XYZ file of C-alpha atoms in Angstrom:
764
model
C -12.950 27.957 -20.051
C -10.650 30.559 -18.512
C -12.718 30.874 -15.323
C -12.894 27.096 -14.963
C -9.123 26.761 -15.260
C -8.568 29.637 -12.840
C -10.841 27.957 -10.291
C -9.008 24.700 -10.871
C -5.559 26.148 -10.227
C -6.728 28.074 -7.153
C -8.116 24.862 -5.667
C -5.015 22.939 -6.605
C -2.734 25.505 -5.013
C -4.821 25.338 -1.847
C -4.542 21.567 -1.854
C -0.787 21.684 -2.295
C -0.349 24.389 0.350
C -2.372 22.461 2.914
C -0.882 19.035 2.230
C 2.797 19.593 1.543
C 5.483 20.999 3.787
C 8.311 23.026 2.352
C 11.578 21.089 2.580
C 13.684 22.085 5.551
C 17.412 21.596 5.878
C 18.410 20.575 9.406
C 21.146 22.678 10.924
C 22.845 19.548 12.254
C 23.179 18.134 8.751
C 25.892 20.616 7.849
C 28.264 19.026 10.365
C 27.633 15.457 9.144
C 29.436 14.135 6.047
C 27.101 13.302 3.172
C 26.037 9.681 2.928
C 28.087 7.676 0.448
C 25.560 5.968 -1.789
C 26.389 3.008 -4.035
C 25.413 5.033 -7.096
C 27.974 5.887 -9.783
C 28.440 9.414 -8.388
C 28.079 8.456 -4.711
C 25.119 10.840 -4.454
C 21.547 9.894 -3.608
C 19.457 8.359 -6.418
C 17.318 10.674 -8.507
C 13.527 10.581 -8.376
C 12.195 10.917 -11.919
C 8.476 11.660 -12.279
C 7.076 10.103 -15.473
C 4.555 12.635 -16.708
C 4.530 14.354 -13.320
C 2.308 12.714 -10.724
C 0.707 10.526 -13.390
C -0.434 7.977 -10.825
C -3.078 10.475 -9.749
C -3.688 13.045 -12.493
C -3.591 12.528 -16.283
C -0.036 12.309 -17.595
C 1.912 15.568 -17.933
C -1.133 17.682 -17.090
C -0.453 20.921 -15.272
C -1.933 19.361 -12.127
C 0.272 16.266 -12.379
C 3.375 18.405 -12.828
C 2.582 20.871 -10.038
C 1.694 18.172 -7.524
C 4.803 16.144 -8.367
C 7.044 19.134 -7.647
C 5.209 20.028 -4.450
C 5.080 16.553 -2.888
C 8.495 15.193 -3.843
C 12.102 15.660 -2.823
C 13.760 18.972 -3.766
C 15.880 17.488 -6.582
C 12.959 15.993 -8.521
C 13.427 15.345 -12.238
C 10.322 15.829 -14.433
C 10.079 13.456 -17.397
C 8.156 14.297 -20.588
C 7.686 11.750 -23.367
C 7.872 13.698 -26.636
C 5.314 13.435 -29.444
C 5.161 15.797 -32.442
C 2.098 17.408 -33.997
C 1.511 17.874 -37.728
C 3.181 21.288 -37.570
C 6.162 20.096 -35.520
C 5.117 21.217 -32.045
C 6.205 19.015 -29.143
C 3.635 17.656 -26.698
C 4.090 15.378 -23.660
C 2.443 11.944 -23.834
C 3.901 8.450 -23.522
C 1.991 6.699 -26.300
C 2.448 7.702 -29.925
C -1.322 7.190 -30.211
C -3.506 9.792 -28.522
C -6.711 7.790 -28.024
C -5.749 6.082 -24.763
C -4.812 9.293 -22.952
C -7.073 11.957 -24.497
C -10.617 12.589 -25.700
C -9.584 12.682 -29.365
C -11.503 9.551 -30.428
C -14.728 11.155 -29.173
C -14.047 14.384 -31.047
C -12.991 12.717 -34.313
C -14.650 9.283 -34.243
C -13.947 8.475 -37.914
C -10.338 9.649 -38.035
C -8.625 6.450 -36.917
C -5.556 5.511 -38.973
C -3.009 2.714 -39.196
C 0.742 3.389 -39.325
C 3.720 1.076 -39.333
C 5.836 1.929 -36.295
C 9.170 0.139 -35.939
C 7.899 -2.635 -38.180
C 4.577 -3.092 -36.355
C 1.146 -1.961 -37.569
C -0.492 0.312 -35.016
C -4.068 1.569 -35.262
C -5.318 4.700 -33.538
C -5.288 8.485 -33.512
C -1.788 9.925 -34.001
C -0.498 13.368 -33.019
C 1.163 13.906 -36.406
C -2.274 14.026 -38.089
C -3.379 17.122 -36.142
C -2.098 20.644 -35.779
C -1.040 21.917 -32.396
C -3.929 24.395 -32.370
C -6.465 21.593 -32.948
C -5.044 19.577 -30.074
C -4.649 22.435 -27.602
C -8.053 23.988 -28.375
C -10.213 20.875 -28.535
C -8.555 17.830 -27.005
C -8.374 17.205 -23.257
C -6.603 14.573 -21.178
C -7.958 11.423 -19.542
C -6.360 8.993 -17.102
C -5.044 6.091 -19.185
C -4.992 3.404 -16.472
C -8.355 2.019 -15.375
C -7.554 1.680 -11.654
C -6.663 5.377 -11.336
C -9.039 8.313 -10.743
C -11.261 9.119 -13.724
C -12.851 12.083 -11.984
C -10.397 14.504 -13.636
C -10.962 13.199 -17.174
C -11.854 15.774 -19.792
C -10.867 18.749 -17.638
C -7.209 19.392 -18.450
C -5.566 20.350 -21.758
C -2.659 18.508 -23.335
C 0.666 20.003 -22.270
C 3.243 21.311 -24.708
C 6.894 20.719 -23.849
C 7.193 24.437 -23.190
C 4.296 24.221 -20.701
C 6.158 21.662 -18.610
C 9.371 23.646 -18.817
C 7.367 26.634 -17.616
C 6.632 24.916 -14.306
C 10.373 25.280 -13.622
C 11.026 21.747 -12.375
C 14.384 21.306 -10.612
C 15.439 19.108 -13.560
C 13.745 18.330 -16.872
C 14.079 15.066 -18.817
C 12.840 14.707 -22.410
C 12.354 11.175 -23.734
C 12.303 10.799 -27.540
C 10.741 7.409 -28.266
C 9.971 7.483 -31.999
C 12.623 9.411 -33.923
C 12.687 6.982 -36.880
C 8.904 7.049 -37.263
C 8.703 10.833 -37.220
C 11.614 11.174 -39.633
C 9.787 8.865 -42.061
C 6.913 11.370 -41.983
C 9.072 14.457 -42.493
C 9.159 15.506 -38.839
C 12.466 15.806 -36.989
C 12.658 15.517 -33.183
C 16.311 16.613 -33.378
C 15.394 19.824 -35.227
C 12.625 20.466 -32.708
C 15.141 20.185 -29.867
C 17.542 22.499 -31.644
C 14.733 25.026 -31.997
C 14.456 24.989 -28.222
C 18.216 25.384 -27.932
C 18.048 22.544 -25.391
C 17.420 25.280 -22.826
C 16.398 23.881 -19.467
C 16.693 20.259 -20.618
C 18.851 18.328 -18.162
C 18.495 14.889 -19.776
C 17.555 13.566 -23.226
C 16.908 9.854 -23.629
C 15.942 7.588 -26.496
C 15.811 3.880 -27.365
C 17.297 4.768 -30.791
C 21.088 4.927 -31.067
C 20.984 6.953 -34.287
C 19.019 9.761 -32.670
C 21.341 10.019 -29.666
C 24.382 10.222 -31.958
C 22.707 12.878 -34.114
C 22.049 15.143 -31.135
C 25.363 14.481 -29.396
C 27.224 17.689 -30.262
C 24.250 19.889 -29.353
C 23.833 18.069 -26.054
C 27.511 18.450 -25.279
C 27.376 22.207 -25.787
C 24.256 22.470 -23.593
C 25.726 20.122 -20.958
C 22.690 17.886 -21.343
C 23.044 14.216 -20.414
C 22.232 11.629 -23.068
C 20.701 8.353 -21.866
C 20.083 5.197 -23.901
C 16.793 3.410 -23.176
C 16.506 -0.359 -23.295
C 13.184 -1.844 -24.367
C 12.008 -5.445 -24.166
C 15.051 -7.718 -24.620
C 13.564 -9.286 -27.769
C 12.581 -5.964 -29.368
C 14.751 -4.626 -32.190
C 16.635 -1.330 -31.980
C 15.857 0.623 -35.212
C 19.362 1.930 -35.971
C 21.381 -1.281 -35.640
C 18.556 -3.814 -36.205
C 19.917 -5.693 -33.185
C 17.862 -6.950 -30.295
C 18.232 -4.947 -27.110
C 19.488 -8.114 -25.394
C 22.428 -8.141 -27.835
C 23.219 -4.469 -27.262
C 23.264 -5.113 -23.525
C 26.284 -7.373 -23.956
C 28.506 -4.426 -24.941
C 27.909 -1.608 -22.473
C 31.288 -0.072 -23.258
C 30.010 0.758 -26.763
C 27.098 2.707 -25.264
C 29.518 4.884 -23.309
C 30.699 6.317 -26.648
C 27.404 8.186 -27.188
C 25.585 8.209 -23.789
C 26.369 8.740 -20.125
C 23.780 6.310 -18.803
C 21.089 3.774 -19.527
C 17.424 3.270 -18.664
C 16.275 -0.301 -18.140
C 12.930 -1.777 -17.077
C 13.232 -2.671 -13.404
C 12.951 -6.414 -14.162
C 16.293 -6.189 -15.953
C 17.835 -5.569 -12.521
C 15.712 -7.674 -10.180
C 14.077 -10.359 -12.358
C 10.795 -11.877 -11.178
C 9.958 -15.544 -11.735
C 6.633 -16.878 -12.990
C 5.358 -17.177 -9.418
C 6.049 -13.435 -8.877
C 8.984 -13.819 -6.522
C 12.355 -12.103 -6.883
C 15.161 -13.994 -8.529
C 18.801 -13.096 -7.729
C 19.800 -9.655 -8.956
C 21.493 -9.384 -12.319
C 24.926 -7.790 -12.662
C 23.679 -5.016 -14.942
C 24.130 -2.189 -12.415
C 27.648 -3.266 -11.472
C 28.559 -3.814 -15.133
C 27.202 -0.422 -16.166
C 28.943 1.378 -13.310
C 32.179 -0.353 -14.275
C 31.708 1.028 -17.786
C 31.087 4.522 -16.363
C 27.345 4.502 -17.104
C 24.559 5.597 -14.782
C 21.591 3.244 -14.456
C 17.966 4.384 -14.206
C 15.247 1.827 -13.460
C 11.801 2.392 -14.988
C 8.326 0.986 -14.455
C 7.620 1.915 -10.820
C 4.012 2.481 -9.794
C 2.227 2.042 -6.464
C -0.905 0.611 -8.073
C 0.576 -2.259 -10.047
C 1.113 -5.767 -8.715
C 4.785 -6.678 -8.596
C 6.707 -9.221 -6.522
C 5.204 -10.843 -3.425
C 8.540 -10.121 -1.730
C 7.395 -6.522 -1.232
C 4.165 -7.399 0.640
C 2.306 -4.796 -1.447
C 4.410 -2.018 0.111
C 5.763 0.221 -2.675
C 8.410 1.722 -0.393
C 9.894 -1.738 0.114
C 10.343 -2.056 -3.648
C 12.241 1.217 -3.945
C 14.498 0.204 -1.062
C 15.290 -3.049 -2.867
C 16.781 -1.014 -5.719
C 18.607 1.678 -3.747
C 19.534 0.190 -0.370
C 20.240 -3.522 -0.762
C 23.858 -3.394 0.397
C 25.234 -4.475 -2.997
C 24.410 -1.620 -5.366
C 22.119 1.309 -5.945
C 20.544 2.462 -9.170
C 21.223 6.083 -10.014
C 17.556 6.935 -10.322
C 14.025 5.534 -10.398
C 11.361 6.509 -12.948
C 7.977 6.436 -11.276
C 4.331 7.459 -11.597
C 4.225 8.156 -7.828
C 7.193 10.427 -7.031
C 6.253 11.132 -3.378
C 6.633 7.462 -2.432
C 10.056 7.221 -4.050
C 11.055 10.466 -2.334
C 9.951 9.095 1.051
C 11.963 5.900 0.674
C 15.162 7.622 -0.446
C 14.890 10.518 1.970
C 14.211 8.125 4.840
C 17.607 6.501 4.283
C 19.338 9.879 4.043
C 17.631 11.252 7.151
C 18.262 8.122 9.192
C 21.921 8.387 8.190
C 22.064 11.987 9.385
C 20.343 11.304 12.716
C 21.356 7.702 13.376
C 19.077 4.828 14.364
C 16.410 6.823 16.159
C 13.677 5.270 18.322
C 10.097 5.168 17.118
C 8.595 8.619 16.724
C 5.402 9.231 18.694
C 3.494 6.945 21.036
C 1.222 5.110 18.598
C 1.182 1.330 18.975
C 1.597 -1.061 16.059
C -1.019 -3.743 16.717
C -1.357 -6.794 14.499
C -4.505 -8.302 13.039
C -3.975 -12.081 13.329
C -0.224 -11.527 13.440
C 1.555 -10.577 10.241
C -1.346 -12.072 8.312
C -0.356 -10.270 5.128
C 2.686 -12.555 4.888
C 1.642 -15.834 6.559
C -1.641 -17.557 7.392
C -3.196 -15.555 10.204
C -2.929 -16.720 13.821
C -0.085 -19.138 13.074
C 3.261 -19.334 14.818
C 4.985 -17.989 11.693
C 2.615 -15.017 11.472
C 3.332 -14.147 15.097
C 7.093 -14.600 14.737
C 7.098 -12.405 11.608
C 5.155 -9.739 13.515
C 7.728 -9.775 16.301
C 10.577 -9.609 13.789
C 8.815 -6.679 12.101
C 8.760 -4.731 15.360
C 5.074 -4.919 16.256
C 4.201 -3.573 19.705
C 1.172 -5.826 20.032
C 0.437 -9.290 18.670
C -3.135 -10.522 18.791
C -4.904 -13.812 19.411
C -8.478 -14.128 18.171
C -9.511 -16.903 20.515
C -11.825 -19.741 19.493
C -12.670 -22.907 21.391
C -12.895 -26.528 20.468
C -15.851 -28.697 21.470
C -14.018 -29.946 24.551
C -13.045 -26.456 25.716
C -9.603 -26.019 24.181
C -8.856 -22.302 23.645
C -6.740 -21.568 20.585
C -6.010 -18.700 18.188
C -8.012 -18.376 14.960
C -9.718 -15.411 13.342
C -13.116 -17.064 13.064
C -15.022 -19.974 14.555
C -15.829 -20.931 10.951
C -13.068 -23.350 9.938
C -14.029 -23.584 6.269
C -12.424 -20.286 5.267
C -9.114 -20.619 7.097
C -8.369 -24.365 7.138
C -8.695 -27.595 5.189
C -11.367 -28.965 7.536
C -13.857 -29.288 4.655
C -11.877 -32.200 3.204
C -12.468 -34.329 6.330
C -15.475 -32.981 8.203
C -17.896 -31.885 5.487
C -20.643 -33.913 7.160
C -20.203 -31.832 10.327
C -21.222 -28.584 8.641
C -24.063 -26.900 10.485
C -26.079 -23.705 10.414
C -25.693 -21.157 13.199
C -27.728 -18.070 12.163
C -26.426 -16.060 15.123
C -22.979 -16.124 13.502
C -23.583 -16.273 9.753
C -26.289 -17.193 7.240
C -24.337 -19.964 5.511
C -23.470 -23.455 6.728
C -19.988 -23.975 8.109
C -17.782 -26.270 10.135
C -17.336 -24.555 13.472
C -14.459 -24.984 15.896
C -16.825 -25.640 18.794
C -18.204 -28.698 16.962
C -14.787 -30.400 16.715
C -12.718 -31.692 19.596
C -9.113 -30.708 19.863
C -8.178 -34.308 19.049
C -10.199 -34.067 15.820
C -8.433 -30.868 14.925
C -5.139 -32.682 15.427
C -6.533 -35.555 13.371
C -6.661 -33.216 10.374
C -3.043 -32.314 10.983
C -1.871 -35.894 11.335
C -3.844 -37.365 8.450
C -2.570 -34.896 5.908
C 0.803 -34.361 7.602
C 0.216 -30.655 7.403
C -1.049 -28.056 9.847
C -4.697 -27.183 10.098
C -3.792 -23.879 8.470
C -3.236 -25.583 5.132
C -5.797 -23.414 3.388
C -4.463 -20.466 1.390
C -3.584 -17.254 3.174
C -6.779 -15.281 3.493
C -6.852 -12.030 1.525
C -9.905 -9.766 1.446
C -9.076 -8.895 -2.179
C -8.158 -12.245 -3.723
C -11.609 -12.985 -5.141
C -12.434 -9.507 -6.442
C -9.035 -8.310 -7.616
C -6.743 -11.319 -7.699
C -4.528 -9.972 -4.908
C -3.050 -13.104 -3.378
C -0.797 -12.944 -0.357
C 2.524 -14.785 -0.310
C 1.227 -17.965 -2.008
C 4.558 -19.741 -1.502
C 3.697 -19.906 2.204
C -0.055 -20.374 1.944
C 0.214 -23.673 3.885
C 2.958 -22.603 6.277
C 2.760 -22.439 10.044
C 0.518 -23.977 12.678
C -2.115 -22.560 14.960
C -1.295 -21.921 18.613
C -3.219 -22.664 21.770
C -4.069 -19.654 23.880
C -1.636 -20.899 26.536
C 1.170 -21.211 23.994
C 0.352 -17.790 22.563
C 0.554 -16.164 25.980
C 3.880 -17.828 26.696
C 5.148 -16.702 23.293
C 4.050 -13.118 23.918
C 5.540 -13.169 27.391
C 8.874 -14.464 26.117
C 9.005 -11.947 23.271
C 7.969 -9.010 25.488
C 5.163 -8.080 23.134
C 1.397 -8.031 23.423
C -1.673 -9.884 22.339
C -4.694 -7.980 21.073
C -7.841 -9.974 20.483
C -9.434 -13.088 21.882
C -12.766 -13.757 20.229
C -14.845 -16.581 21.667
C -18.389 -17.893 21.788
C -20.379 -19.954 24.180
C -23.682 -21.033 22.664
C -22.167 -24.477 23.047
C -21.631 -23.919 26.719
C -17.979 -22.937 26.486
C -16.772 -20.543 29.175
C -14.800 -18.135 27.037
C -14.279 -15.470 29.675
C -13.249 -18.074 32.228
C -10.890 -19.686 29.707
C -9.144 -16.372 29.030
C -8.943 -15.485 32.719
C -7.533 -18.894 33.553
C -4.998 -18.863 30.707
C -3.732 -15.386 31.577
C -3.511 -16.294 35.262
C -1.575 -19.447 34.440
C 0.854 -17.379 32.378
C 1.250 -14.970 35.358
C 0.756 -12.005 33.027
C -1.765 -10.655 35.533
C 0.850 -10.610 38.286
C 3.662 -8.556 36.760
C 4.131 -4.934 35.766
C 6.373 -5.096 32.708
C 3.571 -6.204 30.392
C 0.031 -4.881 30.534
C -2.831 -7.115 29.392
C -5.501 -5.593 27.161
C -8.873 -7.301 26.767
C -11.007 -6.338 23.775
C -14.682 -7.035 23.145
C -17.634 -5.491 21.354
C -19.759 -6.438 24.391
C -19.663 -4.135 27.408
C -20.774 -6.985 29.683
C -17.765 -9.049 28.640
C -15.465 -6.148 29.486
C -17.232 -5.604 32.807
C -16.456 -9.190 33.775
C -12.751 -8.272 33.690
C -13.157 -5.147 35.800
C -11.951 -6.880 38.954
C -8.507 -7.518 37.470
C -6.681 -4.170 37.822
C -3.765 -4.878 35.446
C -6.143 -5.371 32.515
C -6.802 -2.544 30.091
C -10.203 -2.989 28.457
C -10.859 -2.083 24.820
C -14.363 -1.688 23.404
C -14.620 -2.640 19.741
C -17.196 -0.523 17.906
C -18.036 -2.271 14.655
C -20.545 0.264 13.326
C -19.517 3.398 11.460
C -19.910 6.487 13.600
C -19.475 10.150 12.797
C -19.564 11.651 16.268
C -19.038 10.626 19.897
C -21.275 12.766 22.114
C -20.296 13.200 25.741
C -22.975 10.807 27.144
C -21.731 7.961 24.926
C -18.107 8.651 25.886
C -19.052 8.639 29.567
C -20.847 5.313 29.091
C -17.784 3.837 27.380
C -15.644 4.998 30.295
C -17.684 2.800 32.656
C -16.606 -0.306 30.782
C -13.419 0.429 28.830
C -10.207 2.439 28.703
C -9.882 2.428 24.907
C -11.887 1.899 21.726
C -11.161 0.133 18.461
C -12.810 2.033 15.596
C -13.210 1.424 11.883
C -11.211 3.640 9.519
C -14.434 5.105 8.145
C -15.357 6.392 11.602
C -12.354 8.724 11.460
C -12.120 9.587 7.752
C -15.185 9.206 5.538
C -14.649 7.771 2.065
C -16.798 8.067 -1.071
C -15.827 6.338 -4.316
C -12.239 5.975 -3.064
C -11.911 9.668 -2.195
C -11.545 10.962 1.360
C -14.482 13.318 1.839
C -14.211 14.427 5.443
C -12.635 14.015 8.876
C -14.646 13.407 12.037
C -13.876 14.661 15.542
C -14.288 11.232 17.115
C -10.643 10.916 18.181
C -10.666 14.315 19.856
C -13.940 13.519 21.629
C -12.628 10.187 22.899
C -9.396 11.786 24.072
C -11.354 14.389 26.040
C -12.799 11.473 27.975
C -9.310 10.005 28.464
C -10.139 7.091 26.152
C -7.430 5.834 23.802
C -8.320 5.205 20.152
C -7.099 2.382 17.914
C -8.063 2.244 14.239
C -8.577 -0.918 12.170
C -7.919 -2.657 9.852
C -5.027 -1.261 7.779
C -3.793 -3.178 4.739
C -1.122 -2.563 2.101
C -3.051 -3.485 -1.054
C -3.663 -0.267 -2.973
C -7.283 -1.217 -3.678
C -8.004 -0.672 0.043
C -6.396 2.786 0.098
C -8.100 6.063 -0.822
C -6.728 8.031 -3.774
C -5.911 10.854 -1.352
C -3.267 8.578 0.186
C -1.494 8.242 -3.197
C -2.061 4.438 -3.257
C 0.595 4.401 -0.534
C -0.007 2.673 2.828
C 2.572 4.960 4.427
C 0.486 8.054 3.648
C -2.568 6.341 5.138
C -0.579 5.636 8.298
C 0.532 9.274 8.437
C -3.069 10.420 8.028
C -4.351 8.375 10.969
C -1.332 8.773 13.252
C -0.006 12.282 12.553
C -3.234 13.683 11.123
C -5.888 12.147 13.397
C -3.766 11.419 16.458
C -4.783 7.798 17.030
C -3.047 5.866 19.772
C -2.510 2.753 17.694
C -3.094 1.152 14.313
C -4.308 -2.413 13.814
C -2.657 -3.760 10.691
C -2.026 -6.959 8.755
C 1.372 -5.632 7.636
C 3.205 -4.492 10.797
C 6.525 -4.034 8.971
C 5.107 -1.081 7.025
C 3.734 0.629 10.124
C 6.914 0.062 12.105
C 9.117 1.470 9.360
C 6.936 4.586 9.123
C 7.022 5.218 12.864
C 10.771 4.647 13.064
C 11.456 7.022 10.208
C 12.547 10.498 11.319
C 10.469 11.737 8.378
C 7.303 10.800 10.315
C 8.089 13.353 13.022
C 6.507 16.607 11.868
C 8.091 18.540 14.754
C 11.648 17.896 13.593
C 13.610 20.052 11.138
C 14.576 17.726 8.285
C 14.839 17.723 4.503
C 11.551 15.915 3.932
C 8.415 15.117 5.920
C 5.755 12.449 5.374
C 2.581 14.484 5.677
C -1.001 13.343 6.257
C -3.607 13.844 3.566
C -6.292 16.469 4.058
C -9.708 14.891 3.594
C -11.763 16.564 0.883
C -8.933 18.592 -0.632
C -8.295 16.311 -3.611
C -11.973 15.841 -4.413
C -12.530 19.607 -4.448
C -10.098 19.948 -7.357
C -12.497 18.156 -9.711
C -15.293 20.017 -11.436
C -18.534 20.065 -9.440
C -20.485 17.942 -11.890
C -17.787 15.245 -11.839
C -17.779 14.856 -8.065
C -19.707 11.950 -6.509
C -22.958 12.876 -4.754
C -22.576 13.775 -1.118
C -23.339 10.837 1.140
C -25.218 11.053 4.420
C -22.923 11.529 7.420
C -22.289 8.605 9.732
C -24.644 8.612 12.720
C -23.343 9.628 16.145
C -22.612 6.929 18.682
C -25.580 6.531 21.007
C -24.982 5.703 24.655
C -27.499 2.869 24.401
C -25.342 1.292 21.665
C -22.616 0.833 24.270
C -24.743 -1.000 26.831
C -25.203 -4.759 26.490
C -27.338 -7.069 28.653
C -25.612 -9.037 31.428
C -23.970 -12.297 30.399
C -26.075 -15.409 30.962
C -24.545 -18.264 32.917
C -22.305 -20.691 31.075
C -23.960 -23.953 30.136
C -22.604 -27.018 31.870
C -21.007 -29.688 29.700
C -20.055 -33.223 30.535
C -16.425 -32.432 29.828
C -14.724 -29.057 29.658
C -11.204 -27.715 29.680
C -11.050 -24.014 30.389
C -7.341 -23.775 31.075
C -6.227 -23.184 27.515
C -4.003 -26.260 27.768
C -4.204 -29.100 25.291
C -6.302 -32.060 26.471
C -4.754 -35.502 26.244
C -4.987 -37.181 22.857
C -7.412 -40.021 22.365
C -11.142 -40.404 21.860
C -12.943 -37.265 22.955
C -15.963 -37.520 25.213
C -18.969 -35.862 23.700
C -20.372 -33.022 25.686
C -24.081 -32.395 26.174
C -25.702 -29.053 26.621
C -27.809 -28.815 29.749
C -30.326 -26.404 28.281
C -31.364 -25.708 24.740
C -31.473 -21.935 24.658
C -29.739 -18.851 26.117
C -26.594 -20.837 26.953
C -23.437 -19.070 28.008
C -22.065 -16.064 26.175
C -23.748 -15.189 22.916
C -21.815 -16.194 19.826
C -21.674 -12.591 18.721
C -20.128 -11.541 21.999
C -17.687 -14.390 21.724
C -16.478 -13.134 18.385
C -15.385 -9.898 19.991
C -13.254 -10.783 22.996
C -9.628 -9.774 22.739
C -6.366 -10.046 24.619
C -3.321 -7.751 24.456
C -0.178 -7.280 26.535
C 1.846 -4.084 26.187
C 5.564 -4.205 26.889
């Protein structure tokens, strides 16, 4: 056991050393007055780590505590929830029952008991039925939330209060949840605290008024803060038998025995039944008026909260500390690095002013801000511009009569309400997909407008597409699932030109005889984007022949999309790419390999591409934590740091441009600057190596290298002639559409697969 633990702590220390920078105090900061926060003290809000880094490691384990201290802001407060053993020893676990967070039910399968706790019957395994020696010698910790890593289960012992104190956290917070229950069973949390002499305890909190009053004199002598915790509004406080909602009405009375309060975060920013924010309550202002600090609890990166945050946990913290009206005095979180980033970002930006974006990496959208609005709609593009995207993209499709417009796929059934009107027009096109669908090239532009007019809603009236809605229930902004309208390619180019941004992807097909390349060339020429120098046009395709057809237009930058996972880019393949493209768009897994949600390794593909003077863009980045490796702390900002600062990519393709823009504009993203805190990239493989060998997933085969022959595509066949075409990207006149006929039955125009990979960008 001793050798295993020694190995564990050596690996953990290596992980921490390689992944976390020591805080640095900028010399310039000394000359700048401290930021005046809207907290009670005017100082920055505290970051309180519930059970250490419990979002990653089991609660209050040595690993959770060490990693929390090493990855968070210098003033971190470590929170331990107190439970008492049969012989009165304090241990750190949130639940009074041990079975959800430890292996105790496996060790003592027939020892389950039922106790009445605050008037409610609870069944389980309770700490007060076991001696400290039994727990420390036999019981080990497990992660108590299903979506979090289970690979560390059964490897770490339960921590005593003294163990956590021994890590020497900057501040230590002890939460006493069940004083009445323990007193009923002849155990006294107050006496236990007195036995410690309250040494090293900065804060003591409890939801029981009687306990806080009983410990008041001791806390005063030790200069320890006392904090009253609010539970569910309808729950009953044991001492007064009043509901917590009643106690909330008289905050002045709380000031008599406590210096602050803890409230669930929904007390402050309530959320309605549709999961949108309601107006803020007055609780923070009322508490501050009464001289009470306010701590908000319940923060975690891997829990669904309000749609207002777009699945970005940093945005939620900022809502509580930087909303212009008030700031809580601290946040209690399972992911302390994310809270530290958000708070430190505000402090650092205050010290340095509104700095320009750090680094050269481009923020490129995937169907606009498609995490917030239906992709490829005017609202998605406008949101992307407002969010500071460098590049907005148009995935170009074509109607039957040659109208070029923006939509992610030629299949209209997934993104629109076309099924309600044109079900009979569903066809099978095996070259695109195995299932039947209604394709854009089988409807005229007038018919597409017919859908709009008949239902008095845009064609985009299907729900916002989310890759995780079916499997995990992660909807995206349902209040706007029908908002916005699709744009023609011509309108998109004019929009991008007017906004001085870019457009990244035009994906078209021509089995139906539609001249996709000609349509894009014509539309760009009509917009005059090919005749000016302030905006550069980027054309993307997964077909080298498509890119070669744009070689004669010097202003265009060509991007080769490589859809397969690769693990290496040998010199011959890079040289072949250089014949056709100036940049590549690669999958995330071609840069960092992932196994069972752990980052297992880093490839040299970016370095190899850069040696050939080829820029690298990575796609697709999303905010939902289910798409993010554990090594990134369920935090999209850490993933951005890993690809941009860690891998050196030249751009990120994302459905949430606001998150990427905020990261790049934060001084904390610049690792070359002296500052109090830095957002560091994860080191692939470091976290996985902490787990015992037998618990690690089997090693997977490495991705194959990119072969030069994979880059070369056959020349494009000629475009089939139709009776009526419109390759300008402009809307045809309304009225009955003339049906087009294909002149030949096979090998017509561009292949559908090539069409799905043609892209357009313009860089300001």
